[in-house]
Amino acid sequence: MTGSPPQDSFVKLAMKNMVRKGRTSLLHMALTTTGLVAVLLLLASLDRPSL
């Protein structure tokens, strides 16, 4: 095990990738966030009690 270089953590690799890809990465993050909020709102409206 001695002599091998330390591996970058997943977070470091993800940050490097985000910086390298730039706009595409931001677009994907925005679409994911929008989709998640839409699903949560849909579930909240379906589970709403009727008065």
PDB file of N, CA, C and O in Angstrom:
ATOM      1  N   MET A   1       0.812  -1.202   0.000  1.00  0.00           N
ATOM      2  CA  MET A   1       0.000   0.000   0.000  1.00  0.00           C
ATOM      3  C   MET A   1       0.855   1.264   0.000  1.00  0.00           C
ATOM      4  O   MET A   1       0.369   2.298  -0.374  1.00  0.00           O
ATOM      5  N   THR A   2       2.073   1.167   0.427  1.00  0.00           N
ATOM      6  CA  THR A   2       2.925   2.350   0.437  1.00  0.00           C
ATOM      7  C   THR A   2       3.381   2.662  -0.977  1.00  0.00           C
ATOM      8  O   THR A   2       3.559   1.770  -1.797  1.00  0.00           O
ATOM      9  N   GLY A   3       3.519   3.944  -1.256  1.00  0.00           N
ATOM     10  CA  GLY A   3       3.995   4.355  -2.565  1.00  0.00           C
ATOM     11  C   GLY A   3       2.897   4.717  -3.545  1.00  0.00           C
ATOM     12  O   GLY A   3       3.163   5.308  -4.573  1.00  0.00           O
ATOM     13  N   SER A   4       1.635   4.355  -3.248  1.00  0.00           N
ATOM     14  CA  SER A   4       0.552   4.718  -4.177  1.00  0.00           C
ATOM     15  C   SER A   4       0.050   6.121  -3.844  1.00  0.00           C
ATOM     16  O   SER A   4      -0.092   6.474  -2.668  1.00  0.00           O
ATOM     17  N   PRO A   5      -0.211   6.939  -4.867  1.00  0.00           N
ATOM     18  CA  PRO A   5      -0.696   8.300  -4.602  1.00  0.00           C
ATOM     19  C   PRO A   5      -2.105   8.271  -4.019  1.00  0.00           C
ATOM     20  O   PRO A   5      -2.898   7.385  -4.350  1.00  0.00           O
ATOM     21  N   PRO A   6      -2.428   9.213  -3.151  1.00  0.00           N
ATOM     22  CA  PRO A   6      -3.786   9.229  -2.566  1.00  0.00           C
ATOM     23  C   PRO A   6      -4.835   9.548  -3.639  1.00  0.00           C
ATOM     24  O   PRO A   6      -4.604  10.363  -4.532  1.00  0.00           O
ATOM     25  N   GLN A   7      -5.953   8.871  -3.552  1.00  0.00           N
ATOM     26  CA  GLN A   7      -7.039   9.089  -4.509  1.00  0.00           C
ATOM     27  C   GLN A   7      -7.829  10.338  -4.131  1.00  0.00           C
ATOM     28  O   GLN A   7      -8.049  10.600  -2.955  1.00  0.00           O
ATOM     29  N   ASP A   8      -8.249  11.094  -5.147  1.00  0.00           N
ATOM     30  CA  ASP A   8      -9.109  12.243  -4.887  1.00  0.00           C
ATOM     31  C   ASP A   8     -10.471  11.754  -4.410  1.00  0.00           C
ATOM     32  O   ASP A   8     -10.953  10.714  -4.849  1.00  0.00           O
ATOM     33  N   SER A   9     -11.078  12.510  -3.527  1.00  0.00           N
ATOM     34  CA  SER A   9     -12.394  12.128  -3.046  1.00  0.00           C
ATOM     35  C   SER A   9     -13.431  12.369  -4.144  1.00  0.00           C
ATOM     36  O   SER A   9     -13.191  13.092  -5.109  1.00  0.00           O
ATOM     37  N   PHE A  10     -14.577  11.734  -3.979  1.00  0.00           N
ATOM     38  CA  PHE A  10     -15.652  11.882  -4.960  1.00  0.00           C
ATOM     39  C   PHE A  10     -16.085  13.338  -5.095  1.00  0.00           C
ATOM     40  O   PHE A  10     -16.347  13.821  -6.187  1.00  0.00           O
ATOM     41  N   VAL A  11     -16.134  14.045  -3.963  1.00  0.00           N
ATOM     42  CA  VAL A  11     -16.561  15.448  -3.989  1.00  0.00           C
ATOM     43  C   VAL A  11     -15.571  16.295  -4.788  1.00  0.00           C
ATOM     44  O   VAL A  11     -15.970  17.135  -5.596  1.00  0.00           O
ATOM     45  N   LYS A  12     -14.274  16.045  -4.583  1.00  0.00           N
ATOM     46  CA  LYS A  12     -13.260  16.796  -5.336  1.00  0.00           C
ATOM     47  C   LYS A  12     -13.389  16.546  -6.834  1.00  0.00           C
ATOM     48  O   LYS A  12     -13.303  17.471  -7.648  1.00  0.00           O
ATOM     49  N   LEU A  13     -13.581  15.283  -7.209  1.00  0.00           N
ATOM     50  CA  LEU A  13     -13.725  14.954  -8.629  1.00  0.00           C
ATOM     51  C   LEU A  13     -14.983  15.593  -9.213  1.00  0.00           C
ATOM     52  O   LEU A  13     -14.974  16.094 -10.342  1.00  0.00           O
ATOM     53  N   ALA A  14     -16.073  15.596  -8.444  1.00  0.00           N
ATOM     54  CA  ALA A  14     -17.313  16.201  -8.920  1.00  0.00           C
ATOM     55  C   ALA A  14     -17.149  17.708  -9.110  1.00  0.00           C
ATOM     56  O   ALA A  14     -17.647  18.277 -10.089  1.00  0.00           O
ATOM     57  N   MET A  15     -16.450  18.357  -8.182  1.00  0.00           N
ATOM     58  CA  MET A  15     -16.228  19.798  -8.303  1.00  0.00           C
ATOM     59  C   MET A  15     -15.353  20.119  -9.515  1.00  0.00           C
ATOM     60  O   MET A  15     -15.625  21.071 -10.253  1.00  0.00           O
ATOM     61  N   LYS A  16     -14.304  19.316  -9.733  1.00  0.00           N
ATOM     62  CA  LYS A  16     -13.453  19.526 -10.907  1.00  0.00           C
ATOM     63  C   LYS A  16     -14.260  19.372 -12.191  1.00  0.00           C
ATOM     64  O   LYS A  16     -14.118  20.152 -13.139  1.00  0.00           O
ATOM     65  N   ASN A  17     -15.111  18.347 -12.232  1.00  0.00           N
ATOM     66  CA  ASN A  17     -15.933  18.102 -13.412  1.00  0.00           C
ATOM     67  C   ASN A  17     -16.907  19.250 -13.636  1.00  0.00           C
ATOM     68  O   ASN A  17     -17.133  19.674 -14.772  1.00  0.00           O
ATOM     69  N   MET A  18     -17.498  19.775 -12.558  1.00  0.00           N
ATOM     70  CA  MET A  18     -18.451  20.872 -12.686  1.00  0.00           C
ATOM     71  C   MET A  18     -17.770  22.130 -13.230  1.00  0.00           C
ATOM     72  O   MET A  18     -18.319  22.822 -14.086  1.00  0.00           O
ATOM     73  N   VAL A  19     -16.570  22.407 -12.745  1.00  0.00           N
ATOM     74  CA  VAL A  19     -15.836  23.574 -13.221  1.00  0.00           C
ATOM     75  C   VAL A  19     -15.462  23.402 -14.686  1.00  0.00           C
ATOM     76  O   VAL A  19     -15.576  24.331 -15.491  1.00  0.00           O
ATOM     77  N   ARG A  20     -15.063  22.182 -15.063  1.00  0.00           N
ATOM     78  CA  ARG A  20     -14.629  21.930 -16.445  1.00  0.00           C
ATOM     79  C   ARG A  20     -15.801  22.007 -17.418  1.00  0.00           C
ATOM     80  O   ARG A  20     -15.685  22.554 -18.500  1.00  0.00           O
ATOM     81  N   LYS A  21     -16.959  21.488 -17.041  1.00  0.00           N
ATOM     82  CA  LYS A  21     -18.104  21.456 -17.950  1.00  0.00           C
ATOM     83  C   LYS A  21     -18.911  22.745 -17.929  1.00  0.00           C
ATOM     84  O   LYS A  21     -19.613  23.044 -18.893  1.00  0.00           O
ATOM     85  N   GLY A  22     -18.865  23.471 -16.840  1.00  0.00           N
ATOM     86  CA  GLY A  22     -19.477  24.790 -16.771  1.00  0.00           C
ATOM     87  C   GLY A  22     -20.971  24.814 -16.972  1.00  0.00           C
ATOM     88  O   GLY A  22     -21.738  24.315 -16.163  1.00  0.00           O
ATOM     89  N   ARG A  23     -21.407  25.412 -18.072  1.00  0.00           N
ATOM     90  CA  ARG A  23     -22.823  25.677 -18.321  1.00  0.00           C
ATOM     91  C   ARG A  23     -23.665  24.403 -18.375  1.00  0.00           C
ATOM     92  O   ARG A  23     -24.791  24.366 -17.881  1.00  0.00           O
ATOM     93  N   THR A  24     -23.143  23.349 -18.987  1.00  0.00           N
ATOM     94  CA  THR A  24     -23.897  22.090 -19.085  1.00  0.00           C
ATOM     95  C   THR A  24     -24.196  21.536 -17.702  1.00  0.00           C
ATOM     96  O   THR A  24     -25.310  21.082 -17.432  1.00  0.00           O
ATOM     97  N   SER A  25     -23.207  21.599 -16.829  1.00  0.00           N
ATOM     98  CA  SER A  25     -23.393  21.083 -15.478  1.00  0.00           C
ATOM     99  C   SER A  25     -24.447  21.899 -14.730  1.00  0.00           C
ATOM    100  O   SER A  25     -25.278  21.341 -14.018  1.00  0.00           O
ATOM    101  N   LEU A  26     -24.408  23.215 -14.880  1.00  0.00           N
ATOM    102  CA  LEU A  26     -25.408  24.069 -14.223  1.00  0.00           C
ATOM    103  C   LEU A  26     -26.808  23.793 -14.762  1.00  0.00           C
ATOM    104  O   LEU A  26     -27.785  23.790 -14.011  1.00  0.00           O
ATOM    105  N   LEU A  27     -26.914  23.558 -16.070  1.00  0.00           N
ATOM    106  CA  LEU A  27     -28.213  23.247 -16.669  1.00  0.00           C
ATOM    107  C   LEU A  27     -28.758  21.937 -16.099  1.00  0.00           C
ATOM    108  O   LEU A  27     -29.939  21.859 -15.727  1.00  0.00           O
ATOM    109  N   HIS A  28     -27.917  20.929 -16.005  1.00  0.00           N
ATOM    110  CA  HIS A  28     -28.361  19.650 -15.452  1.00  0.00           C
ATOM    111  C   HIS A  28     -28.779  19.783 -13.991  1.00  0.00           C
ATOM    112  O   HIS A  28     -29.759  19.187 -13.566  1.00  0.00           O
ATOM    113  N   MET A  29     -28.030  20.581 -13.224  1.00  0.00           N
ATOM    114  CA  MET A  29     -28.383  20.785 -11.821  1.00  0.00           C
ATOM    115  C   MET A  29     -29.729  21.515 -11.716  1.00  0.00           C
ATOM    116  O   MET A  29     -30.560  21.170 -10.873  1.00  0.00           O
ATOM    117  N   ALA A  30     -29.960  22.503 -12.567  1.00  0.00           N
ATOM    118  CA  ALA A  30     -31.226  23.239 -12.543  1.00  0.00           C
ATOM    119  C   ALA A  30     -32.393  22.327 -12.934  1.00  0.00           C
ATOM    120  O   ALA A  30     -33.465  22.375 -12.309  1.00  0.00           O
ATOM    121  N   LEU A  31     -32.204  21.493 -13.948  1.00  0.00           N
ATOM    122  CA  LEU A  31     -33.267  20.573 -14.360  1.00  0.00           C
ATOM    123  C   LEU A  31     -33.569  19.550 -13.264  1.00  0.00           C
ATOM    124  O   LEU A  31     -34.737  19.235 -13.015  1.00  0.00           O
ATOM    125  N   THR A  32     -32.539  19.056 -12.610  1.00  0.00           N
ATOM    126  CA  THR A  32     -32.736  18.100 -11.521  1.00  0.00           C
ATOM    127  C   THR A  32     -33.496  18.745 -10.372  1.00  0.00           C
ATOM    128  O   THR A  32     -34.434  18.151  -9.814  1.00  0.00           O
ATOM    129  N   THR A  33     -33.110  19.970 -10.014  1.00  0.00           N
ATOM    130  CA  THR A  33     -33.786  20.679  -8.925  1.00  0.00           C
ATOM    131  C   THR A  33     -35.246  20.939  -9.276  1.00  0.00           C
ATOM    132  O   THR A  33     -36.146  20.722  -8.451  1.00  0.00           O
ATOM    133  N   THR A  34     -35.501  21.386 -10.498  1.00  0.00           N
ATOM    134  CA  THR A  34     -36.870  21.646 -10.942  1.00  0.00           C
ATOM    135  C   THR A  34     -37.712  20.371 -10.908  1.00  0.00           C
ATOM    136  O   THR A  34     -38.855  20.383 -10.453  1.00  0.00           O
ATOM    137  N   GLY A  35     -37.151  19.278 -11.393  1.00  0.00           N
ATOM    138  CA  GLY A  35     -37.868  18.008 -11.388  1.00  0.00           C
ATOM    139  C   GLY A  35     -38.178  17.530  -9.984  1.00  0.00           C
ATOM    140  O   GLY A  35     -39.282  17.046  -9.711  1.00  0.00           O
ATOM    141  N   LEU A  36     -37.214  17.670  -9.077  1.00  0.00           N
ATOM    142  CA  LEU A  36     -37.425  17.246  -7.695  1.00  0.00           C
ATOM    143  C   LEU A  36     -38.519  18.075  -7.025  1.00  0.00           C
ATOM    144  O   LEU A  36     -39.395  17.529  -6.349  1.00  0.00           O
ATOM    145  N   VAL A  37     -38.506  19.378  -7.236  1.00  0.00           N
ATOM    146  CA  VAL A  37     -39.542  20.245  -6.662  1.00  0.00           C
ATOM    147  C   VAL A  37     -40.907  19.889  -7.254  1.00  0.00           C
ATOM    148  O   VAL A  37     -41.914  19.835  -6.529  1.00  0.00           O
ATOM    149  N   ALA A  38     -40.953  19.611  -8.547  1.00  0.00           N
ATOM    150  CA  ALA A  38     -42.224  19.248  -9.190  1.00  0.00           C
ATOM    151  C   ALA A  38     -42.779  17.952  -8.604  1.00  0.00           C
ATOM    152  O   ALA A  38     -43.984  17.851  -8.333  1.00  0.00           O
ATOM    153  N   VAL A  39     -41.919  16.965  -8.403  1.00  0.00           N
ATOM    154  CA  VAL A  39     -42.369  15.690  -7.821  1.00  0.00           C
ATOM    155  C   VAL A  39     -42.864  15.898  -6.397  1.00  0.00           C
ATOM    156  O   VAL A  39     -43.908  15.359  -6.008  1.00  0.00           O
ATOM    157  N   LEU A  40     -42.151  16.691  -5.609  1.00  0.00           N
ATOM    158  CA  LEU A  40     -42.582  16.943  -4.233  1.00  0.00           C
ATOM    159  C   LEU A  40     -43.921  17.677  -4.193  1.00  0.00           C
ATOM    160  O   LEU A  40     -44.789  17.356  -3.371  1.00  0.00           O
ATOM    161  N   LEU A  41     -44.105  18.647  -5.078  1.00  0.00           N
ATOM    162  CA  LEU A  41     -45.383  19.360  -5.129  1.00  0.00           C
ATOM    163  C   LEU A  41     -46.519  18.442  -5.566  1.00  0.00           C
ATOM    164  O   LEU A  41     -47.637  18.520  -5.048  1.00  0.00           O
ATOM    165  N   LEU A  42     -46.246  17.564  -6.529  1.00  0.00           N
ATOM    166  CA  LEU A  42     -47.263  16.609  -6.981  1.00  0.00           C
ATOM    167  C   LEU A  42     -47.660  15.669  -5.844  1.00  0.00           C
ATOM    168  O   LEU A  42     -48.853  15.438  -5.614  1.00  0.00           O
ATOM    169  N   LEU A  43     -46.664  15.151  -5.139  1.00  0.00           N
ATOM    170  CA  LEU A  43     -46.976  14.260  -4.011  1.00  0.00           C
ATOM    171  C   LEU A  43     -47.737  14.991  -2.915  1.00  0.00           C
ATOM    172  O   LEU A  43     -48.660  14.439  -2.316  1.00  0.00           O
ATOM    173  N   ALA A  44     -47.374  16.236  -2.662  1.00  0.00           N
ATOM    174  CA  ALA A  44     -48.065  17.009  -1.640  1.00  0.00           C
ATOM    175  C   ALA A  44     -49.513  17.273  -2.034  1.00  0.00           C
ATOM    176  O   ALA A  44     -50.424  17.228  -1.208  1.00  0.00           O
ATOM    177  N   SER A  45     -49.765  17.538  -3.333  1.00  0.00           N
ATOM    178  CA  SER A  45     -51.132  17.810  -3.765  1.00  0.00           C
ATOM    179  C   SER A  45     -51.972  16.541  -3.782  1.00  0.00           C
ATOM    180  O   SER A  45     -53.176  16.589  -3.515  1.00  0.00           O
ATOM    181  N   LEU A  46     -51.368  15.404  -4.086  1.00  0.00           N
ATOM    182  CA  LEU A  46     -52.117  14.142  -4.088  1.00  0.00           C
ATOM    183  C   LEU A  46     -52.452  13.683  -2.673  1.00  0.00           C
ATOM    184  O   LEU A  46     -53.473  13.042  -2.451  1.00  0.00           O
ATOM    185  N   ASP A  47     -51.606  14.015  -1.724  1.00  0.00           N
ATOM    186  CA  ASP A  47     -51.793  13.556  -0.350  1.00  0.00           C
ATOM    187  C   ASP A  47     -52.555  14.567   0.494  1.00  0.00           C
ATOM    188  O   ASP A  47     -52.737  14.371   1.680  1.00  0.00           O
ATOM    189  N   ARG A  48     -52.999  15.659  -0.140  1.00  0.00           N
ATOM    190  CA  ARG A  48     -53.707  16.713   0.596  1.00  0.00           C
ATOM    191  C   ARG A  48     -55.072  16.213   1.050  1.00  0.00           C
ATOM    192  O   ARG A  48     -55.826  15.660   0.247  1.00  0.00           O
ATOM    193  N   PRO A  49     -55.415  16.413   2.305  1.00  0.00           N
ATOM    194  CA  PRO A  49     -56.741  15.985   2.775  1.00  0.00           C
ATOM    195  C   PRO A  49     -57.840  16.876   2.195  1.00  0.00           C
ATOM    196  O   PRO A  49     -57.662  18.082   2.077  1.00  0.00           O
ATOM    197  N   SER A  50     -58.946  16.289   1.828  1.00  0.00           N
ATOM    198  CA  SER A  50     -60.061  17.088   1.296  1.00  0.00           C
ATOM    199  C   SER A  50     -60.957  17.518   2.461  1.00  0.00           C
ATOM    200  O   SER A  50     -61.274  16.728   3.345  1.00  0.00           O
ATOM    201  N   LEU A  51     -61.325  18.781   2.443  1.00  0.00           N
ATOM    202  CA  LEU A  51     -62.162  19.308   3.549  1.00  0.00           C
ATOM    203  C   LEU A  51     -63.598  19.409   3.116  1.00  0.00           C
ATOM    204  O   LEU A  51     -63.963  19.721   2.060  1.00  0.00           O
TER     205      LEU A  51
END
